[in-house]
């Protein structure tokens, strides 16, 4: 059989050996040595949703073929897969290059993931277009259209949550959808400002946590290392907003609150969204919208961590799975809704 992706493979192999094929990109190849000085390989395979590292011992018939692999190679890997003491293990491994058509399909992701991320992107656009403040509305739409390609590729993090190609779009939409509901429940909140903060809180990750057009390897870069996504985001939004104010000066100068006040409050949301100085925010949240944004960000991230743990961690007992960092303990399956087929 051909698995729909690495996540599906890992779920199947976690309970019993599974024979089949995955399509993936080689993100890393390392030669290491055992305690007895025998060489072995560690190969990391990645797709649009997940990755895993495979150990290849020097006595395996497929060792030479694996040693010839290079990062960014797109391959088919067919094997009898199991999950053992060293993580994912492969027997009777057969690796070949992907055809051009197979490689193209690899980078678009599974049909389900592609549909999900398209829905999220269109949802972001719709919520941006629904804003009443013309300044924040134009700022959001300008950013989305100008940076559409890197926005659709970026991850929300390097680990823990939405740490995949396109994950930032999923995270932003989840937050904006939540913020829209919260603004309805708490009408004193500035809905347009809160939605804008959701869109822009991680916009610096277009440079800190992005992928190339044709790979699943997230490189490090000097800009991301020296400034970080909060600083990058503040500089970016400052620049775009000031340009838009100049272009719309006659119309916008009569609006209340003033242009500079709107800009300042939006920048505060970006600066304070981590919640505490110890977690990387240069200032703590000091407005209702800033504290709401912080908790919305944390909520969306934590719920994604639960989804990931249910999909990938080992089962300890019926409805209980092993702890997966940074969650504080083992995860228990949620109470099914009435009428659900779940048990």
Short mmCIF file of C-alpha atoms in Angstrom, two decimals:
data_model
loop_
_atom_site.label_atom_id
_atom_site.label_comp_id
_atom_site.label_asym_id
_atom_site.label_seq_id
_atom_site.Cartn_x
_atom_site.Cartn_y
_atom_site.Cartn_z
CA UNK A 1 0.00 0.00 0.00
CA UNK A 2 1.00 3.65 -0.34
CA UNK A 3 0.53 5.72 2.79
CA UNK A 4 -1.01 9.16 2.42
CA UNK A 5 1.89 10.62 4.38
CA UNK A 6 4.39 10.12 7.17
CA UNK A 7 1.76 10.70 9.87
CA UNK A 8 -0.37 7.88 8.46
CA UNK A 9 2.66 5.59 8.30
CA UNK A 10 3.67 6.29 11.91
CA UNK A 11 0.13 5.70 13.17
CA UNK A 12 -0.12 2.38 11.32
CA UNK A 13 3.34 1.14 12.36
CA UNK A 14 2.89 2.11 16.00
CA UNK A 15 0.51 -0.80 16.63
CA UNK A 16 1.78 -3.48 14.19
CA UNK A 17 4.33 -3.89 11.36
CA UNK A 18 3.09 -2.18 8.20
CA UNK A 19 4.33 -2.80 4.68
CA UNK A 20 4.06 0.06 2.22
CA UNK A 21 5.49 3.11 0.47
CA UNK A 22 5.89 6.75 1.39
CA UNK A 23 7.00 9.72 -0.68
CA UNK A 24 9.31 12.10 1.14
CA UNK A 25 12.23 14.46 0.88
CA UNK A 26 15.59 13.74 2.46
CA UNK A 27 16.18 16.61 4.87
CA UNK A 28 19.36 15.27 6.48
CA UNK A 29 21.93 12.50 6.01
CA UNK A 30 24.52 11.91 8.72
CA UNK A 31 27.21 9.23 9.08
CA UNK A 32 27.80 8.19 12.69
CA UNK A 33 29.61 5.40 14.53
CA UNK A 34 28.46 2.90 17.13
CA UNK A 35 30.28 2.26 20.42
CA UNK A 36 32.21 -0.47 18.58
CA UNK A 37 33.23 2.02 15.85
CA UNK A 38 30.96 0.59 13.19
CA UNK A 39 29.46 3.18 10.83
CA UNK A 40 25.74 3.75 10.48
CA UNK A 41 23.54 6.38 8.84
CA UNK A 42 20.84 8.61 10.24
CA UNK A 43 18.49 9.73 7.48
CA UNK A 44 15.66 12.17 8.11
CA UNK A 45 12.66 11.91 5.79
CA UNK A 46 10.09 14.71 5.65
CA UNK A 47 6.84 15.53 3.91
CA UNK A 48 4.30 18.33 4.19
CA UNK A 49 3.03 17.13 7.58
CA UNK A 50 5.78 15.37 9.53
CA UNK A 51 9.27 13.88 9.56
CA UNK A 52 11.17 11.03 11.17
CA UNK A 53 14.76 9.83 11.42
CA UNK A 54 15.72 6.35 10.25
CA UNK A 55 18.88 4.50 11.33
CA UNK A 56 20.59 2.44 8.60
CA UNK A 57 23.12 -0.08 9.90
CA UNK A 58 26.25 -0.83 7.87
CA UNK A 59 25.34 -4.51 7.29
CA UNK A 60 22.01 -3.65 5.65
CA UNK A 61 21.86 -4.48 1.89
CA UNK A 62 20.47 -0.97 1.25
CA UNK A 63 23.25 0.83 3.15
CA UNK A 64 25.17 1.88 0.01
CA UNK A 65 22.05 3.25 -1.70
CA UNK A 66 21.17 5.26 1.39
CA UNK A 67 24.73 6.55 1.79
CA UNK A 68 24.46 8.05 -1.71
CA UNK A 69 21.42 10.13 -0.78
CA UNK A 70 21.75 13.91 -0.40
CA UNK A 71 19.63 16.50 1.40
CA UNK A 72 16.69 17.69 -0.74
CA UNK A 73 16.54 14.41 -2.73
CA UNK A 74 12.89 13.45 -3.27
CA UNK A 75 12.44 9.70 -2.86
CA UNK A 76 10.03 6.82 -2.62
CA UNK A 77 10.78 4.57 0.37
CA UNK A 78 9.09 1.16 0.40
CA UNK A 79 9.65 -1.14 3.37
CA UNK A 80 8.21 -3.20 6.18
CA UNK A 81 7.90 -0.47 8.79
CA UNK A 82 7.88 -0.92 12.54
CA UNK A 83 8.26 1.36 15.53
CA UNK A 84 10.99 0.07 17.82
CA UNK A 85 13.57 1.12 20.37
CA UNK A 86 15.27 3.44 17.87
CA UNK A 87 12.06 5.00 16.56
CA UNK A 88 10.90 4.12 13.07
CA UNK A 89 12.66 1.06 11.61
CA UNK A 90 12.62 -0.33 8.07
CA UNK A 91 13.15 -3.89 6.81
CA UNK A 92 13.48 -4.81 3.10
CA UNK A 93 13.95 -1.12 2.33
CA UNK A 94 13.79 -0.07 -1.31
CA UNK A 95 14.54 3.57 -2.17
CA UNK A 96 14.19 5.19 -5.58
CA UNK A 97 13.97 8.78 -6.88
CA UNK A 98 10.50 10.23 -7.39
CA UNK A 99 9.25 10.96 -10.88
CA UNK A 100 8.67 14.67 -11.69
CA UNK A 101 4.91 14.17 -11.28
CA UNK A 102 5.35 12.40 -7.94
CA UNK A 103 7.67 15.16 -6.74
CA UNK A 104 5.15 17.86 -7.66
CA UNK A 105 2.43 16.02 -5.73
CA UNK A 106 4.77 15.68 -2.76
CA UNK A 107 5.14 19.45 -2.41
CA UNK A 108 1.43 20.19 -2.71
CA UNK A 109 0.76 17.83 0.23
CA UNK A 110 -2.08 15.40 0.66
CA UNK A 111 -5.46 16.43 -0.80
CA UNK A 112 -6.80 16.79 2.75
CA UNK A 113 -3.95 19.08 3.86
CA UNK A 114 -4.14 21.11 0.66
CA UNK A 115 -7.88 21.63 1.12
CA UNK A 116 -7.44 22.54 4.80
CA UNK A 117 -4.77 25.16 4.11
CA UNK A 118 -6.73 26.65 1.19
CA UNK A 119 -9.79 26.94 3.43
CA UNK A 120 -7.68 28.64 6.10
CA UNK A 121 -6.16 31.08 3.60
CA UNK A 122 -9.56 32.06 2.19
CA UNK A 123 -10.88 32.40 5.75
CA UNK A 124 -8.06 34.82 6.59
CA UNK A 125 -8.92 36.90 3.53
CA UNK A 126 -12.63 36.97 4.39
CA UNK A 127 -12.01 38.09 7.97
CA UNK A 128 -9.58 40.79 6.79
CA UNK A 129 -12.14 42.07 4.30
CA UNK A 130 -14.80 42.24 7.05
CA UNK A 131 -12.89 44.87 9.05
CA UNK A 132 -14.49 48.29 9.52
CA UNK A 133 -11.34 50.35 10.10
CA UNK A 134 -10.11 51.19 6.56
CA UNK A 135 -6.51 51.46 7.76
CA UNK A 136 -6.31 48.03 9.37
CA UNK A 137 -8.35 46.47 6.55
CA UNK A 138 -6.01 47.82 3.85
CA UNK A 139 -2.92 46.97 5.90
CA UNK A 140 -4.04 43.36 6.29
CA UNK A 141 -5.05 42.91 2.65
CA UNK A 142 -1.84 44.55 1.41
CA UNK A 143 0.28 42.21 3.53
CA UNK A 144 -1.65 39.09 2.48
CA UNK A 145 -1.42 39.89 -1.23
CA UNK A 146 2.18 41.10 -1.18
CA UNK A 147 3.49 38.10 0.77
CA UNK A 148 1.05 35.38 -0.31
CA UNK A 149 3.66 32.83 -1.44
CA UNK A 150 5.93 32.91 1.64
CA UNK A 151 2.86 33.16 3.89
CA UNK A 152 1.46 29.94 2.43
CA UNK A 153 4.82 28.17 2.94
CA UNK A 154 5.82 29.32 6.43
CA UNK A 155 5.57 27.22 9.57
CA UNK A 156 4.20 28.59 12.84
CA UNK A 157 7.15 27.10 14.77
CA UNK A 158 10.15 24.80 14.45
CA UNK A 159 8.57 22.33 16.86
CA UNK A 160 5.59 21.71 19.13
CA UNK A 161 2.73 23.22 17.07
CA UNK A 162 1.92 23.80 13.38
CA UNK A 163 5.58 22.99 12.68
CA UNK A 164 5.08 22.15 9.03
CA UNK A 165 5.00 23.76 5.63
CA UNK A 166 1.89 25.95 5.56
CA UNK A 167 1.34 25.61 9.30
CA UNK A 168 1.37 29.38 9.88
CA UNK A 169 -1.74 29.84 7.72
CA UNK A 170 -3.54 27.19 9.79
CA UNK A 171 -2.46 28.87 13.04
CA UNK A 172 -3.41 32.38 11.92
CA UNK A 173 -6.85 31.32 10.73
CA UNK A 174 -7.51 29.36 13.90
CA UNK A 175 -6.62 32.45 15.93
CA UNK A 176 -8.62 34.89 13.78
CA UNK A 177 -11.68 32.63 13.86
CA UNK A 178 -11.39 32.40 17.65
CA UNK A 179 -10.80 36.17 17.99
CA UNK A 180 -13.90 36.90 15.92
CA UNK A 181 -16.01 34.87 18.36
CA UNK A 182 -14.35 36.37 21.43
CA UNK A 183 -14.92 39.89 20.12
CA UNK A 184 -18.61 39.02 19.82
CA UNK A 185 -18.68 37.78 23.42
CA UNK A 186 -16.75 40.83 24.69
CA UNK A 187 -18.00 43.76 22.61
CA UNK A 188 -15.68 46.26 24.36
CA UNK A 189 -12.76 44.66 22.53
CA UNK A 190 -11.62 46.34 19.33
CA UNK A 191 -12.41 43.53 16.87
CA UNK A 192 -10.43 44.97 13.96
CA UNK A 193 -7.35 45.50 16.10
CA UNK A 194 -7.56 42.02 17.60
CA UNK A 195 -7.98 40.35 14.18
CA UNK A 196 -5.03 42.36 12.84
CA UNK A 197 -2.92 41.26 15.80
CA UNK A 198 -3.74 37.62 15.05
CA UNK A 199 -2.63 38.07 11.45
CA UNK A 200 0.58 39.93 12.26
CA UNK A 201 1.71 38.45 15.60
CA UNK A 202 3.99 35.93 13.85
CA UNK A 203 4.50 37.69 10.51
CA UNK A 204 8.25 37.79 11.19
CA UNK A 205 8.26 34.02 10.82
CA UNK A 206 8.02 34.50 7.07
CA UNK A 207 11.76 35.06 7.46
CA UNK A 208 12.53 33.14 10.64
CA UNK A 209 10.58 29.89 9.99
CA UNK A 210 10.13 29.55 6.24
CA UNK A 211 10.78 26.90 3.65
CA UNK A 212 12.18 27.15 0.16
CA UNK A 213 9.78 26.80 -2.75
CA UNK A 214 10.68 23.15 -3.33
CA UNK A 215 11.75 21.68 -0.01
CA UNK A 216 10.68 20.71 3.49
CA UNK A 217 13.94 21.82 5.09
CA UNK A 218 13.56 24.91 7.26
CA UNK A 219 16.92 26.71 7.11
CA UNK A 220 18.36 28.98 9.76
CA UNK A 221 19.37 32.49 8.71
CA UNK A 222 21.22 35.42 10.23
CA UNK A 223 18.21 37.75 10.17
CA UNK A 224 16.07 35.34 12.16
CA UNK A 225 18.86 34.55 14.61
CA UNK A 226 19.91 38.15 15.30
CA UNK A 227 16.49 39.82 15.41
CA UNK A 228 13.81 37.16 15.91
CA UNK A 229 10.28 37.20 14.55
CA UNK A 230 8.87 39.81 16.97
CA UNK A 231 11.44 42.43 15.99
CA UNK A 232 11.16 41.56 12.30
CA UNK A 233 7.35 41.80 12.50
CA UNK A 234 7.41 45.21 14.20
CA UNK A 235 9.76 46.61 11.56
CA UNK A 236 7.74 45.14 8.69
CA UNK A 237 4.34 46.40 9.85
CA UNK A 238 5.77 49.79 10.80
CA UNK A 239 7.11 50.17 7.26
CA UNK A 240 3.98 49.03 5.40
CA UNK A 241 1.61 51.03 7.61
CA UNK A 242 3.55 54.28 7.23
CA UNK A 243 3.64 53.83 3.45
CA UNK A 244 -0.13 53.34 3.38
CA UNK A 245 -0.72 56.40 5.57
CA UNK A 246 1.29 58.54 3.13
CA UNK A 247 -0.68 57.16 0.17
CA UNK A 248 -4.06 57.78 1.89
CA UNK A 249 -3.16 60.89 3.89
CA UNK A 250 -6.11 63.08 2.88
CA UNK A 251 -8.75 60.45 3.65
CA UNK A 252 -7.20 58.97 6.79
CA UNK A 253 -6.06 62.13 8.62
CA UNK A 254 -9.65 62.88 9.66
CA UNK A 255 -10.24 59.47 11.24
CA UNK A 256 -10.51 58.95 15.00
CA UNK A 257 -8.55 57.40 16.64
CA UNK A 258 -5.58 58.87 14.84
CA UNK A 259 -3.27 57.00 12.51
CA UNK A 260 -0.31 56.93 14.90
CA UNK A 261 -2.43 55.65 17.77
CA UNK A 262 -3.74 52.76 15.67
CA UNK A 263 -0.21 51.91 14.57
CA UNK A 264 1.12 52.03 18.15
CA UNK A 265 -1.57 49.73 19.54
CA UNK A 266 -1.06 47.22 16.74
CA UNK A 267 2.70 47.20 17.29
CA UNK A 268 2.09 46.57 21.00
CA UNK A 269 0.09 43.45 20.14
CA UNK A 270 3.03 42.08 18.14
CA UNK A 271 5.52 43.01 20.87
CA UNK A 272 3.49 41.55 23.77
CA UNK A 273 1.99 38.37 22.30
CA UNK A 274 4.36 35.99 24.13
CA UNK A 275 2.88 37.31 27.35
CA UNK A 276 6.00 37.65 29.50
CA UNK A 277 9.50 39.06 29.21
CA UNK A 278 10.85 35.62 30.16
CA UNK A 279 9.19 34.14 27.04
CA UNK A 280 10.68 36.68 24.64
CA UNK A 281 8.22 39.57 24.63
CA UNK A 282 9.96 42.95 25.09
CA UNK A 283 6.87 44.16 27.02
CA UNK A 284 4.00 42.36 28.80
CA UNK A 285 0.42 42.81 27.52
CA UNK A 286 -0.91 46.21 28.62
CA UNK A 287 -4.24 46.45 26.77
CA UNK A 288 -7.34 44.20 26.68
CA UNK A 289 -6.64 43.28 23.06
CA UNK A 290 -3.03 42.38 23.89
CA UNK A 291 -3.97 40.02 26.71
CA UNK A 292 -6.75 38.48 24.60
CA UNK A 293 -4.30 37.92 21.73
CA UNK A 294 -1.80 36.24 24.06
CA UNK A 295 -4.36 33.75 25.33
CA UNK A 296 -5.81 33.10 21.87
CA UNK A 297 -2.30 32.34 20.58
CA UNK A 298 -1.63 30.01 23.50
CA UNK A 299 -5.00 28.26 23.16
CA UNK A 300 -4.63 27.57 19.43
CA UNK A 301 -1.09 26.27 19.93
CA UNK A 302 -2.03 24.00 22.84
CA UNK A 303 -5.02 22.48 21.05
CA UNK A 304 -2.80 21.71 18.06
CA UNK A 305 -0.32 20.02 20.44
CA UNK A 306 -3.13 17.76 21.66
CA UNK A 307 -4.13 16.91 18.07
CA UNK A 308 -0.51 16.07 17.28
CA UNK A 309 -0.11 13.96 20.41
CA UNK A 310 -3.25 11.94 19.58
CA UNK A 311 -1.90 11.33 16.08
CA UNK A 312 1.70 10.41 16.91
CA UNK A 313 2.32 9.39 20.54
CA UNK A 314 2.24 5.83 21.86
CA UNK A 315 -0.90 4.37 23.38
CA UNK A 316 -0.51 3.49 27.07
CA UNK A 317 -4.06 2.25 27.70
CA UNK A 318 -7.47 2.63 26.09
CA UNK A 319 -8.02 6.39 25.47
CA UNK A 320 -4.66 7.29 27.09
CA UNK A 321 -1.51 8.18 25.15
CA UNK A 322 2.01 8.99 26.22
CA UNK A 323 3.00 12.53 27.16
CA UNK A 324 4.43 14.61 24.35
CA UNK A 325 6.41 17.75 25.21
CA UNK A 326 5.62 20.47 26.07
CA UNK A 327 2.26 19.19 27.32
CA UNK A 328 2.44 18.60 31.08
CA UNK A 329 1.29 14.99 31.22
CA UNK A 330 -0.08 11.98 29.36
CA UNK A 331 -2.97 12.89 27.05
CA UNK A 332 -6.44 11.46 27.51
CA UNK A 333 -8.91 11.38 24.64
CA UNK A 334 -11.68 13.97 25.02
CA UNK A 335 -15.25 13.17 25.97
CA UNK A 336 -17.15 12.41 22.75
CA UNK A 337 -20.06 14.62 21.81
CA UNK A 338 -23.55 13.17 22.09
CA UNK A 339 -24.40 11.39 18.84
CA UNK A 340 -20.74 10.76 18.01
CA UNK A 341 -19.66 7.29 16.85
CA UNK A 342 -16.56 7.53 19.06
CA UNK A 343 -16.37 5.36 22.18
#
